[in-house]
C-alpha cells in the first residue's frame, strides 16, 4: 500500500514527492491532484493556459496542447472533505520526501481566447501524438 498524505487545500495546491510535482487542477467542478508534467518535454502544466475551447492545456515551454482528459488520467487518488484532502501516494519503495506548498496555478484560469494557436497536440486522441524523442 502507498503512503497516505493529508493536505490542507485552503493553504496548499501543490505536492512535491521526491522529484515529482502534482498540482490541484479544477476540472468539471472537481478538484484533482494531477501530475505537473507535459508529456512532450516535461514542462510544468500548472503554468499552462486552457485553450479557448477549454479542452486542452497549452504548455508554457513549447506550446504543445495537452488534453485535459489525458491530464485527469494522471491524478492521484484523493478524497476531499471540506478543505482537507486525503491522498494516497503510489508505493515507490524509496520513501521519497513529501512536501505541500502553495504556488500560482495558471491552469485553473479561464481559457485565454487570444491564444487560439495551431501548435501540435499531445495526449489528445483527436490529434496525432508527438514523438517525445524529437
Tab-separated table of C-alpha atoms in Angstrom:
chain	number	residue	atom	x	y	z
A	1	UNK	CA	0.000	0.000	0.000
A	2	UNK	CA	1.165	3.529	-0.736
A	3	UNK	CA	1.663	6.331	1.732
A	4	UNK	CA	-1.288	8.423	2.867
A	5	UNK	CA	-0.880	12.218	2.973
A	6	UNK	CA	-3.317	14.783	4.366
A	7	UNK	CA	-3.211	18.153	2.594
A	8	UNK	CA	-4.968	21.378	3.599
A	9	UNK	CA	-6.391	22.675	0.308
A	10	UNK	CA	-7.052	26.122	1.804
A	11	UNK	CA	-3.279	26.574	2.184
A	12	UNK	CA	-1.657	24.256	-0.375
A	13	UNK	CA	-2.217	23.438	-4.041
A	14	UNK	CA	0.998	21.617	-4.973
A	15	UNK	CA	2.530	18.402	-3.696
A	16	UNK	CA	6.208	17.552	-4.192
A	17	UNK	CA	7.048	13.849	-3.949
A	18	UNK	CA	10.758	13.410	-4.479
A	19	UNK	CA	11.330	14.770	-7.990
A	20	UNK	CA	7.643	14.537	-8.989
A	21	UNK	CA	5.271	17.508	-8.786
A	22	UNK	CA	1.486	17.324	-8.598
A	23	UNK	CA	-0.944	20.242	-8.610
A	24	UNK	CA	-4.618	20.709	-7.849
A	25	UNK	CA	-6.496	21.080	-11.132
A	26	UNK	CA	-10.126	22.170	-11.163
A	27	UNK	CA	-11.920	20.232	-13.852
A	28	UNK	CA	-15.646	19.765	-14.369
A	29	UNK	CA	-16.388	21.154	-10.902
A	30	UNK	CA	-13.965	18.770	-9.177
A	31	UNK	CA	-10.509	19.255	-7.743
A	32	UNK	CA	-7.986	16.634	-8.820
A	33	UNK	CA	-4.347	16.220	-7.867
A	34	UNK	CA	-2.653	15.676	-11.259
A	35	UNK	CA	0.930	15.231	-12.417
A	36	UNK	CA	2.554	18.591	-13.265
A	37	UNK	CA	4.303	17.236	-16.338
A	38	UNK	CA	3.804	17.824	-20.059
A	39	UNK	CA	4.277	14.534	-21.987
A	40	UNK	CA	6.172	16.391	-24.749
A	41	UNK	CA	9.230	17.607	-22.805
A	42	UNK	CA	8.179	17.708	-19.162
A	43	UNK	CA	7.054	21.331	-18.986
A	44	UNK	CA	5.037	22.471	-15.954
A	45	UNK	CA	1.383	22.076	-16.906
A	46	UNK	CA	0.417	24.030	-13.786
A	47	UNK	CA	1.682	27.101	-15.692
A	48	UNK	CA	-0.256	26.219	-18.836
A	49	UNK	CA	-3.329	28.111	-20.015
A	50	UNK	CA	-6.532	26.487	-21.122
A	51	UNK	CA	-7.210	26.677	-24.849
A	52	UNK	CA	-10.246	28.751	-25.891
A	53	UNK	CA	-12.401	25.617	-26.093
A	54	UNK	CA	-11.346	24.695	-22.519
A	55	UNK	CA	-10.461	21.125	-23.535
A	56	UNK	CA	-6.668	21.378	-23.618
A	57	UNK	CA	-3.764	22.965	-21.751
A	58	UNK	CA	-1.224	24.984	-23.733
A	59	UNK	CA	2.203	24.012	-22.294
A	60	UNK	CA	4.295	27.119	-21.471
A	61	UNK	CA	7.537	25.560	-22.753
A	62	UNK	CA	6.745	24.673	-26.385
A	63	UNK	CA	3.053	25.463	-26.829
A	64	UNK	CA	2.150	21.796	-27.066
A	65	UNK	CA	-1.552	21.200	-26.458
A	66	UNK	CA	-2.289	18.509	-23.876
A	67	UNK	CA	-5.821	17.189	-23.495
A	68	UNK	CA	-7.398	17.898	-20.104
A	69	UNK	CA	-8.884	14.381	-20.206
A	70	UNK	CA	-5.358	12.934	-20.521
A	71	UNK	CA	-4.118	15.086	-17.619
A	72	UNK	CA	-7.068	13.951	-15.493
A	73	UNK	CA	-5.962	10.335	-16.039
A	74	UNK	CA	-2.684	11.146	-14.191
A	75	UNK	CA	-4.480	12.111	-10.972
A	76	UNK	CA	-3.670	10.537	-7.646
A	77	UNK	CA	-6.450	9.001	-5.554
A	78	UNK	CA	-7.805	11.829	-3.389
A	79	UNK	CA	-10.805	12.116	-1.093
A	80	UNK	CA	-11.817	15.624	-0.131
A	81	UNK	CA	-13.748	16.691	2.949
A	82	UNK	CA	-14.061	20.443	3.215
A	83	UNK	CA	-10.585	21.902	2.823
A	84	UNK	CA	-8.880	18.678	3.821
A	85	UNK	CA	-7.759	16.171	1.188
A	86	UNK	CA	-6.528	12.664	1.916
A	87	UNK	CA	-4.199	11.479	-0.845
A	88	UNK	CA	-2.744	8.032	-1.472
A	89	UNK	CA	0.733	8.233	-2.983
A	90	UNK	CA	1.979	5.431	-5.221
A	91	UNK	CA	4.233	2.962	-3.454
A	92	UNK	CA	7.637	3.884	-4.835
A	93	UNK	CA	9.549	1.841	-2.310
A	94	UNK	CA	12.164	4.512	-1.667
A	95	UNK	CA	10.248	6.772	0.733
A	96	UNK	CA	10.795	9.944	-1.297
A	97	UNK	CA	10.371	13.139	0.748
A	98	UNK	CA	6.941	14.796	0.501
A	99	UNK	CA	6.074	18.450	0.936
A	100	UNK	CA	2.972	20.525	0.241
A	101	UNK	CA	3.350	24.106	-0.940
A	102	UNK	CA	1.259	26.887	-2.444
A	103	UNK	CA	2.086	28.069	-5.969
A	104	UNK	CA	0.430	30.113	-8.675
A	105	UNK	CA	-1.564	27.664	-10.819
A	106	UNK	CA	-2.394	29.239	-14.177
A	107	UNK	CA	-4.061	26.055	-15.459
A	108	UNK	CA	-7.080	26.916	-13.319
A	109	UNK	CA	-7.665	30.275	-15.012
A	110	UNK	CA	-10.448	30.649	-17.574
A	111	UNK	CA	-9.453	29.919	-21.197
A	112	UNK	CA	-7.488	32.652	-22.986
A	113	UNK	CA	-9.456	33.460	-26.189
A	114	UNK	CA	-6.441	35.231	-27.732
A	115	UNK	CA	-4.365	32.015	-27.634
A	116	UNK	CA	-6.152	30.207	-30.452
A	117	UNK	CA	-2.912	28.853	-31.968
A	118	UNK	CA	-2.267	25.866	-34.138
A	119	UNK	CA	0.510	24.182	-32.118
A	120	UNK	CA	0.607	20.389	-32.205
A	121	UNK	CA	-1.379	18.455	-29.675
A	122	UNK	CA	-0.076	15.683	-27.405
A	123	UNK	CA	-2.113	13.149	-25.462
A	124	UNK	CA	-5.312	14.116	-27.254
A	125	UNK	CA	-6.932	11.317	-29.205
A	126	UNK	CA	-8.333	13.816	-31.736
A	127	UNK	CA	-4.806	14.879	-32.727
A	128	UNK	CA	-1.725	12.814	-33.652
A	129	UNK	CA	0.644	12.268	-30.729
A	130	UNK	CA	4.074	13.879	-30.749
A	131	UNK	CA	7.240	11.827	-30.604
A	132	UNK	CA	8.761	12.808	-27.244
A	133	UNK	CA	12.227	11.887	-28.529
A	134	UNK	CA	12.346	14.663	-31.143
